[in-house]
Amino acid sequence: MSRRVVRQSKFRHVFGQPVKADQMYEDIRVSKVTWDSSFCAVNPKFVAIIVESGGGGAFMVLPLAKTGRVDKNIPLVTGHTAPVLDIDWCPHNDNIIASASEDTTVMVWQIPDYIPMRNLTEPVVTLEGHSKRVGILTWHPTARNILLSAGGDNVIILWNVGTGEALLTLDDLHTDLIYNVCWNHNGSLFVTTCKDKHLRIIDPRQHLVVAERFAPHEGMRPMRAVFTRDGLVFTTGFTRMSQRELGLWDPKNFEEPIALQEMDTSNGVLLPFYDPDSSIVYLCGKGDSSIRYFEITDEAPYVHYLSTYSSKEPQRGMGFMPKRGLDVSKCEIARFFKLHERKCEPIVMTVPRKSDLFQDDLYPDTPGPEPALEADEWLSGKDAEPILVSLRDGYVPVKNRELKVTKKNILDSRPPTGPRRSQSTCDTNLSRSALEELLEEIRSLRQTVQAHEKRISDLENKLCQFTNGTD
């Protein structure tokens, strides 16, 4: 009788567990906008959630420790004039977040370490260049201040947030709506999926599609794609019969997939969250109540099913914590922030271990908060691997570092307001055009006051004449 050999893997017994009720974030009105982004972004300091708001778009930022019931009057980030569609934390500064909106703009915000007293309405910089709504944002993994945005105009723009200028505009590579964009590990290439059913590997500095595959999944519904640490591309999509499907591809040979697996029948787009340190990919479907996870290896069948975390409530969105925000003392290898209709529930993925010692096989050195390149170095053709940090003693977030914007060319037609200052910095150093606006407003108010004073004086004279006449 042949015995079935079980594949050896340290991640075979990974299990998911929700936190206790008092560790959740309650009373949050999660956005109802119909867009397939994750609606949540987290880092070692904050959780940010796109929320419902009247008269424009808003998102909420909470310090991670601020669990429990959220005050209904808590200040929001409210600079956009239409719904916010995507948010993304800067990997090199835990206080900087970018937001994209239906109002066609991208805004970059400096979030203070404390909860502010009133809504944040002034971004550090507003990036204007798209002609339709902007639904996708992703920061460059190794170069400082480079942000990618993709809009409903089928255009991808790479911005230097430090100057407020567009570095590269890729306006002729996609013929239809872009579904998602993902950088490779060193930011030399990115992969895109598109409504025209093409999967493209793009070198932005060469303005070139270096590899392309038509219909990696034959269904019409949206695809998603992410790079693995070995340069392969993992995709999710639908078959012709509307079954959900996952695939693994080698960009050097797009003809045949390395792996292609059918999963189930459901409408929800599968959002892949990939951890390069463990090579585990977590699949979260919008509207699903489960998270499935797979290990990608170089042994057949290459994409190995590990397990499923199941719950009763469907998810409206999902945040994925970077590795440096995890609790290494508890063998935590991933943490999700699951959005319900009215709350955010952290879910912890753990590898069971008996020892309390640091498990260096679970925690290889991981990308830290320091960029490896400056924006102009990357633009000139340089590439660099991420600067890694050890998690042996846990990770302590860096204090608030201010993002300084030095504008080279003014993309923003509105007067630039300059960067938001941290609490310790003087707020009076406004830009010249903002000062001129303030002086103009003061002059206008003075003229109004003088006109009112003259009117009052005229009325008093009439009153005097009237009383003298009656005497």
PDB file of C-alpha atoms in Angstrom, residues 25 41-48 61-66 89-90 93-96 110-115 321-322 324-326 335 337 369 395-402:
ATOM      1  CA  TYR A  25     -12.183  49.668  15.260  1.00  0.00           C
ATOM      2  CA  ALA A  41      -4.122  50.986   3.894  1.00  0.00           C
ATOM      3  CA  VAL A  42      -2.010  50.202   6.970  1.00  0.00           C
ATOM      4  CA  ASN A  43       1.569  50.649   8.166  1.00  0.00           C
ATOM      5  CA  PRO A  44       3.351  50.225  11.537  1.00  0.00           C
ATOM      6  CA  LYS A  45       1.831  53.504  12.823  1.00  0.00           C
ATOM      7  CA  PHE A  46      -1.619  54.010  11.286  1.00  0.00           C
ATOM      8  CA  VAL A  47      -4.667  52.437   9.695  1.00  0.00           C
ATOM      9  CA  ALA A  48      -6.372  54.510   6.967  1.00  0.00           C
ATOM     10  CA  VAL A  61      -6.603  57.895   9.679  1.00  0.00           C
ATOM     11  CA  LEU A  62      -6.321  56.258  13.110  1.00  0.00           C
ATOM     12  CA  PRO A  63      -3.206  55.448  15.155  1.00  0.00           C
ATOM     13  CA  LEU A  64      -3.016  51.645  15.404  1.00  0.00           C
ATOM     14  CA  ALA A  65      -3.500  51.777  19.179  1.00  0.00           C
ATOM     15  CA  LYS A  66      -6.743  53.806  18.885  1.00  0.00           C
ATOM     16  CA  TRP A  89       1.090  54.763   2.480  1.00  0.00           C
ATOM     17  CA  CYS A  90       4.597  55.775   1.441  1.00  0.00           C
ATOM     18  CA  ASN A  93       7.862  57.601   5.471  1.00  0.00           C
ATOM     19  CA  ASP A  94       5.135  56.241   7.748  1.00  0.00           C
ATOM     20  CA  ASN A  95       3.497  59.688   8.050  1.00  0.00           C
ATOM     21  CA  ILE A  96       2.981  60.233   4.310  1.00  0.00           C
ATOM     22  CA  GLN A 110       1.500  64.558   5.972  1.00  0.00           C
ATOM     23  CA  ILE A 111      -0.280  62.851   8.881  1.00  0.00           C
ATOM     24  CA  PRO A 112       0.744  64.044  12.371  1.00  0.00           C
ATOM     25  CA  ASP A 113       1.585  61.460  15.062  1.00  0.00           C
ATOM     26  CA  TYR A 114      -1.259  62.855  17.193  1.00  0.00           C
ATOM     27  CA  ILE A 115      -4.963  62.998  16.237  1.00  0.00           C
ATOM     28  CA  MET A 321       0.346  45.224   7.127  1.00  0.00           C
ATOM     29  CA  PRO A 322       3.988  45.478   5.929  1.00  0.00           C
ATOM     30  CA  ARG A 324       7.944  45.462   9.864  1.00  0.00           C
ATOM     31  CA  GLY A 325       4.586  46.120  11.566  1.00  0.00           C
ATOM     32  CA  LEU A 326       4.117  42.516  12.789  1.00  0.00           C
ATOM     33  CA  ARG A 335      -1.947  40.804   9.599  1.00  0.00           C
ATOM     34  CA  PHE A 337      -7.459  44.650   8.446  1.00  0.00           C
ATOM     35  CA  PRO A 369      11.911  52.533   5.671  1.00  0.00           C
ATOM     36  CA  TYR A 395      10.705  47.216  14.595  1.00  0.00           C
ATOM     37  CA  VAL A 396      10.343  50.655  16.178  1.00  0.00           C
ATOM     38  CA  PRO A 397       8.642  53.170  13.812  1.00  0.00           C
ATOM     39  CA  VAL A 398      10.666  56.285  12.985  1.00  0.00           C
ATOM     40  CA  LYS A 399       9.426  59.651  14.320  1.00  0.00           C
ATOM     41  CA  ASN A 400       7.486  61.977  12.006  1.00  0.00           C
ATOM     42  CA  ARG A 401       9.744  63.183   9.184  1.00  0.00           C
ATOM     43  CA  GLU A 402       8.434  66.143   7.229  1.00  0.00           C
TER      44      GLU A 402
END
